[in-house]
Structures are given as C-alpha cells and as structure tokens.
Amino acid sequence: MNCDRCGEPIQAGEEMEHYGQTLCEDCYIQALSPARACDPWAVRAAQSLSQMDESYATLSTTQANILQALEETGGAEAEVIAGRLGLKMTELNRELATLRHMEKVRGEMREGRKVVCLW
C-alpha cells in the first residue's frame, strides 16, 4: 500500500486514515499540524525564549544550510532551495516556518515570483 499524498510505500498496520485518504505517518502529521510561517504567537515565543536562554536560538544543521544557501544566492524560490539541499518540500516548509518565527528569513515577491530571502 502507498501513501495517497507522497506515494511512499506504507507497511501493513502503519497506515493512517485522514478524510478518506490513506497516509504515511509523516503525511498524517503534516495534515494534522501544517507548518505556518505567519504565526505572531510563535514569533513572540521565539523572541522571549531566545532572550531567556541563547540555546533556544541555536540552529539545526538543516537550518544553517538553508541560511547559507540563501546568503549565497541572495534569495531563491523554495523549490530551488529544496532541490539544492535535497529536502522534501514539506521538510523545507517546516524549517522555513521555524526560521521565520526566529526572524531569520522572510518572503518577498520578485518579478512575480515568491522568493525566500534573509531577514
């Protein structure tokens, strides 16, 4: 059996049902808790926590790689970043939401295209 969203094979007994779709665990979690870049409470929490303890502002390796790619390119479309770093779009979107909450990245329109760039 394969996931209805990503097409990856699912072991018997590991499938999840969500609104008539058969999903793998990753897609099920994404369906229940999608990444939201525009979340004022998350931004406030990130600011407060980083002021309390610097360890909350520590970046993961993937986040550091995203920032490095954006620095080198001057900003790029999300699909380009995902391809460059070998990430699935769901993984990239979750990391970008976290970086947005930390006010490290932002989005802007360039020539009619949505581009991710450094804050």
Coordinates of N, CA and C in Angstrom, one line a residue:
M1 N 0.8 -1.2 0.0 CA 0.0 0.0 0.0 C 0.9 1.2 0.0
N2 N 0.5 2.3 -0.7 CA 1.2 3.5 -0.8 C 0.5 4.7 -0.2
C3 N 1.2 5.7 0.2 CA 0.6 6.9 0.8 C -0.1 7.7 -0.4
D4 N -1.3 8.1 -0.1 CA -2.1 8.9 -1.1 C -1.5 10.3 -1.4
R5 N -0.7 10.8 -0.5 CA -0.1 12.1 -0.7 C 1.3 12.0 -1.3
C6 N 2.2 11.3 -0.7 CA 3.6 11.3 -1.2 C 3.9 10.1 -2.0
G7 N 3.1 9.1 -2.0 CA 3.3 7.9 -2.8 C 4.3 6.9 -2.3
E8 N 4.9 7.2 -1.1 CA 5.8 6.2 -0.5 C 5.1 5.0 0.0
P9 N 5.8 3.9 0.0 CA 5.1 2.6 0.5 C 4.9 2.7 2.0
I10 N 3.8 2.1 2.4 CA 3.5 2.1 3.9 C 3.4 0.6 4.3
Q11 N 4.0 0.2 5.4 CA 4.0 -1.1 5.9 C 2.6 -1.4 6.4
A12 N 2.1 -2.6 6.3 CA 0.8 -3.0 6.8 C 0.7 -2.7 8.3
G13 N -0.4 -2.1 8.6 CA -0.7 -1.7 10.0 C -0.1 -0.3 10.4
E14 N 0.7 0.3 9.5 CA 1.3 1.6 9.8 C 0.5 2.7 9.1
E15 N -0.5 2.4 8.3 CA -1.2 3.4 7.6 C -2.2 4.2 8.5
M16 N -2.4 5.5 8.2 CA -3.3 6.3 8.9 C -4.4 6.8 8.0
E17 N -5.6 7.0 8.5 CA -6.7 7.4 7.7 C -7.0 8.9 8.0
H18 N -7.1 9.7 7.0 CA -7.4 11.2 7.3 C -8.3 11.7 6.1
Y19 N -9.6 12.0 6.4 CA -10.5 12.5 5.4 C -10.5 11.6 4.2
G20 N -10.6 10.3 4.3 CA -10.7 9.4 3.2 C -9.4 9.1 2.5
Q21 N -8.3 9.6 3.0 CA -7.0 9.3 2.4 C -6.2 8.4 3.3
T22 N -5.5 7.5 2.7 CA -4.6 6.6 3.4 C -3.2 7.3 3.4
L23 N -2.7 7.6 4.6 CA -1.4 8.4 4.7 C -0.4 7.7 5.5
C24 N 0.9 8.0 5.1 CA 2.0 7.5 5.9 C 2.1 8.4 7.2
E25 N 2.9 8.1 8.1 CA 3.0 8.8 9.4 C 3.4 10.3 9.2
D26 N 4.4 10.5 8.3 CA 4.9 11.9 8.1 C 3.7 12.7 7.5
C27 N 3.1 12.2 6.5 CA 2.0 13.0 5.8 C 0.8 13.2 6.8
Y28 N 0.5 12.2 7.6 CA -0.5 12.3 8.6 C -0.2 13.5 9.6
I29 N 1.0 13.5 10.1 CA 1.4 14.6 11.0 C 1.3 15.9 10.3
Q30 N 1.8 16.0 9.0 CA 1.7 17.2 8.3 C 0.3 17.7 8.1
A31 N -0.6 16.7 7.9 CA -2.1 17.0 7.7 C -2.7 17.6 9.0
L32 N -2.3 17.0 10.1 CA -2.8 17.5 11.4 C -2.2 18.8 11.9
S33 N -0.9 19.0 11.5 CA -0.2 20.2 12.1 C 0.6 20.8 11.0
P34 N 0.0 21.5 10.0 CA 0.8 22.0 8.9 C 1.7 23.2 9.4
A35 N 2.8 23.4 8.7 CA 3.7 24.5 9.1 C 3.0 25.8 8.8
R36 N 3.1 26.8 9.7 CA 2.5 28.1 9.5 C 3.6 29.1 9.7
A37 N 4.0 29.8 8.6 CA 5.0 30.8 8.7 C 4.5 32.1 9.4
C38 N 3.3 32.4 9.2 CA 2.8 33.7 9.8 C 2.0 33.3 11.0
D39 N 2.7 33.3 12.1 CA 2.1 33.0 13.4 C 2.7 33.9 14.5
P40 N 2.0 35.0 14.8 CA 2.6 36.0 15.7 C 2.9 35.5 17.1
W41 N 2.2 34.5 17.6 CA 2.5 33.9 18.9 C 3.8 33.1 18.8
A42 N 4.0 32.4 17.7 CA 5.3 31.7 17.6 C 6.5 32.6 17.5
V43 N 6.3 33.8 16.8 CA 7.4 34.8 16.7 C 7.7 35.3 18.1
R44 N 6.6 35.7 18.9 CA 6.8 36.2 20.2 C 7.4 35.2 21.1
A45 N 7.0 33.9 21.0 CA 7.6 32.9 21.8 C 9.1 32.7 21.5
A46 N 9.5 32.7 20.2 CA 10.9 32.6 19.8 C 11.7 33.7 20.4
Q47 N 11.1 35.0 20.3 CA 11.9 36.1 20.8 C 12.1 36.0 22.3
S48 N 11.0 35.6 23.0 CA 11.1 35.5 24.5 C 12.1 34.4 24.9
L49 N 12.0 33.3 24.3 CA 12.8 32.2 24.7 C 14.3 32.5 24.4
S50 N 14.6 33.1 23.2 CA 16.0 33.4 22.9 C 16.6 34.4 23.8
Q51 N 15.7 35.3 24.4 CA 16.2 36.3 25.4 C 16.5 35.6 26.7
M52 N 15.7 34.6 27.1 CA 15.9 33.9 28.3 C 17.2 33.0 28.3
D53 N 17.4 32.3 27.1 CA 18.5 31.4 27.0 C 18.9 31.3 25.6
E54 N 20.2 31.6 25.3 CA 20.7 31.6 23.9 C 20.6 30.2 23.2
S55 N 20.5 29.1 24.0 CA 20.4 27.8 23.4 C 19.1 27.6 22.6
Y56 N 18.1 28.4 22.9 CA 16.9 28.4 22.1 C 17.0 28.9 20.7
A57 N 18.1 29.8 20.5 CA 18.3 30.3 19.2 C 19.3 29.5 18.4
T58 N 19.7 28.4 18.9 CA 20.7 27.5 18.2 C 20.0 26.9 17.0
L59 N 20.7 27.0 15.8 CA 20.1 26.4 14.6 C 20.5 25.0 14.4
S60 N 19.6 24.2 13.8 CA 19.9 22.9 13.4 C 20.9 22.9 12.2
T61 N 21.5 21.8 11.8 CA 22.3 21.8 10.6 C 21.5 22.1 9.4
T62 N 20.3 21.6 9.3 CA 19.5 21.9 8.1 C 19.2 23.4 8.0
Q63 N 18.8 24.0 9.2 CA 18.5 25.4 9.2 C 19.7 26.3 8.8
A64 N 20.9 25.9 9.3 CA 22.2 26.6 9.0 C 22.4 26.5 7.5
N65 N 22.2 25.3 6.9 CA 22.4 25.1 5.5 C 21.4 25.9 4.6
I66 N 20.2 26.1 5.1 CA 19.2 26.9 4.4 C 19.7 28.4 4.4
L67 N 20.1 28.9 5.5 CA 20.6 30.2 5.6 C 21.9 30.4 4.8
Q68 N 22.7 29.5 4.7 CA 23.9 29.6 3.9 C 23.5 29.6 2.4
A69 N 22.6 28.8 2.0 CA 22.1 28.8 0.6 C 21.5 30.1 0.2
L70 N 20.7 30.7 1.1 CA 20.1 32.0 0.9 C 21.1 33.1 0.8
E71 N 22.2 33.0 1.6 CA 23.2 34.0 1.6 C 24.0 33.9 0.3
E72 N 24.3 32.7 -0.2 CA 25.0 32.5 -1.4 C 24.2 33.0 -2.7
T73 N 22.9 32.7 -2.6 CA 22.0 33.0 -3.8 C 21.4 34.4 -3.7
G74 N 21.4 35.0 -2.5 CA 20.7 36.3 -2.4 C 19.2 36.2 -2.3
G75 N 18.7 34.9 -2.2 CA 17.3 34.6 -2.1 C 16.9 33.7 -3.3
A76 N 16.0 32.8 -3.0 CA 15.6 31.9 -4.1 C 14.2 31.4 -3.8
E77 N 13.6 30.8 -4.8 CA 12.3 30.2 -4.6 C 12.5 28.9 -3.8
A78 N 11.4 28.6 -3.0 CA 11.5 27.4 -2.1 C 11.9 26.1 -2.8
E79 N 11.3 25.9 -4.0 CA 11.6 24.7 -4.8 C 13.1 24.6 -5.1
V80 N 13.8 25.8 -5.4 CA 15.2 25.8 -5.7 C 16.0 25.4 -4.5
I81 N 15.6 26.0 -3.4 CA 16.3 25.7 -2.1 C 16.2 24.2 -1.8
A82 N 15.0 23.7 -1.9 CA 14.7 22.2 -1.6 C 15.6 21.4 -2.5
G83 N 15.6 21.7 -3.8 CA 16.5 20.9 -4.7 C 17.9 21.0 -4.4
R84 N 18.4 22.2 -4.1 CA 19.8 22.4 -3.8 C 20.2 21.6 -2.5
L85 N 19.3 21.5 -1.5 CA 19.7 20.9 -0.3 C 19.2 19.4 -0.2
G86 N 18.5 19.0 -1.2 CA 18.0 17.6 -1.2 C 16.9 17.4 -0.2
L87 N 16.0 18.4 0.0 CA 14.9 18.3 1.0 C 13.6 18.1 0.3
K88 N 12.7 17.4 1.0 CA 11.3 17.4 0.5 C 10.7 18.8 0.8
M89 N 9.7 19.2 0.0 CA 9.1 20.5 0.3 C 8.4 20.6 1.7
T90 N 7.9 19.5 2.1 CA 7.3 19.5 3.5 C 8.3 19.8 4.5
E91 N 9.5 19.1 4.4 CA 10.6 19.4 5.3 C 11.1 20.8 5.3
L92 N 11.3 21.3 4.0 CA 11.7 22.7 3.9 C 10.7 23.7 4.5
N93 N 9.4 23.5 4.2 CA 8.4 24.4 4.7 C 8.4 24.4 6.2
R94 N 8.6 23.3 6.9 CA 8.6 23.3 8.3 C 9.8 24.0 8.8
E95 N 11.0 23.8 8.2 CA 12.2 24.6 8.6 C 12.1 26.1 8.4
L96 N 11.5 26.4 7.2 CA 11.3 27.8 6.9 C 10.4 28.5 7.9
A97 N 9.3 27.8 8.3 CA 8.4 28.4 9.3 C 9.2 28.7 10.6
T98 N 10.0 27.7 11.0 CA 10.8 27.9 12.2 C 11.7 29.1 12.1
L99 N 12.4 29.2 10.9 CA 13.3 30.3 10.7 C 12.6 31.6 10.6
R100 N 11.4 31.6 10.1 CA 10.6 32.8 10.0 C 10.2 33.3 11.4
H101 N 9.8 32.3 12.3 CA 9.5 32.7 13.6 C 10.7 33.3 14.4
M102 N 11.9 32.8 14.0 CA 13.1 33.3 14.6 C 13.5 34.6 13.9
E103 N 12.8 35.1 12.9 CA 13.1 36.3 12.2 C 14.5 36.2 11.5
K104 N 14.7 35.0 10.9 CA 16.0 34.8 10.2 C 15.7 34.9 8.7
V105 N 14.5 34.5 8.2 CA 14.1 34.5 6.8 C 12.8 35.2 6.7
R106 N 12.5 35.6 5.4 CA 11.2 36.2 5.1 C 10.9 35.9 3.6
G107 N 9.8 36.2 3.2 CA 9.4 36.0 1.8 C 9.1 37.4 1.2
E108 N 9.4 37.4 -0.1 CA 9.1 38.7 -0.9 C 8.8 38.3 -2.3
M109 N 8.1 39.2 -3.0 CA 7.8 38.9 -4.4 C 8.9 39.6 -5.3
R110 N 9.4 38.9 -6.2 CA 10.4 39.4 -7.1 C 10.0 39.0 -8.6
E111 N 9.7 39.9 -9.4 CA 9.3 39.7 -10.7 C 8.1 38.7 -10.8
G112 N 7.2 38.8 -9.9 CA 6.0 37.9 -9.9 C 6.3 36.6 -9.3
R113 N 7.4 36.3 -8.7 CA 7.8 35.0 -8.1 C 7.9 35.2 -6.6
K114 N 7.5 34.2 -5.8 CA 7.6 34.2 -4.4 C 9.0 33.7 -4.0
V115 N 9.8 34.5 -3.4 CA 11.2 34.2 -3.1 C 11.4 34.3 -1.6
V116 N 12.2 33.3 -1.1 CA 12.6 33.3 0.3 C 14.0 34.0 0.4
C117 N 14.1 34.9 1.3 CA 15.4 35.6 1.5 C 15.7 35.8 2.9
L118 N 16.9 36.3 3.2 CA 17.3 36.5 4.6 C 16.6 37.8 5.1
W119 N 16.4 37.8 6.4 CA 15.6 38.8 7.1 C 16.4 40.1 6.9

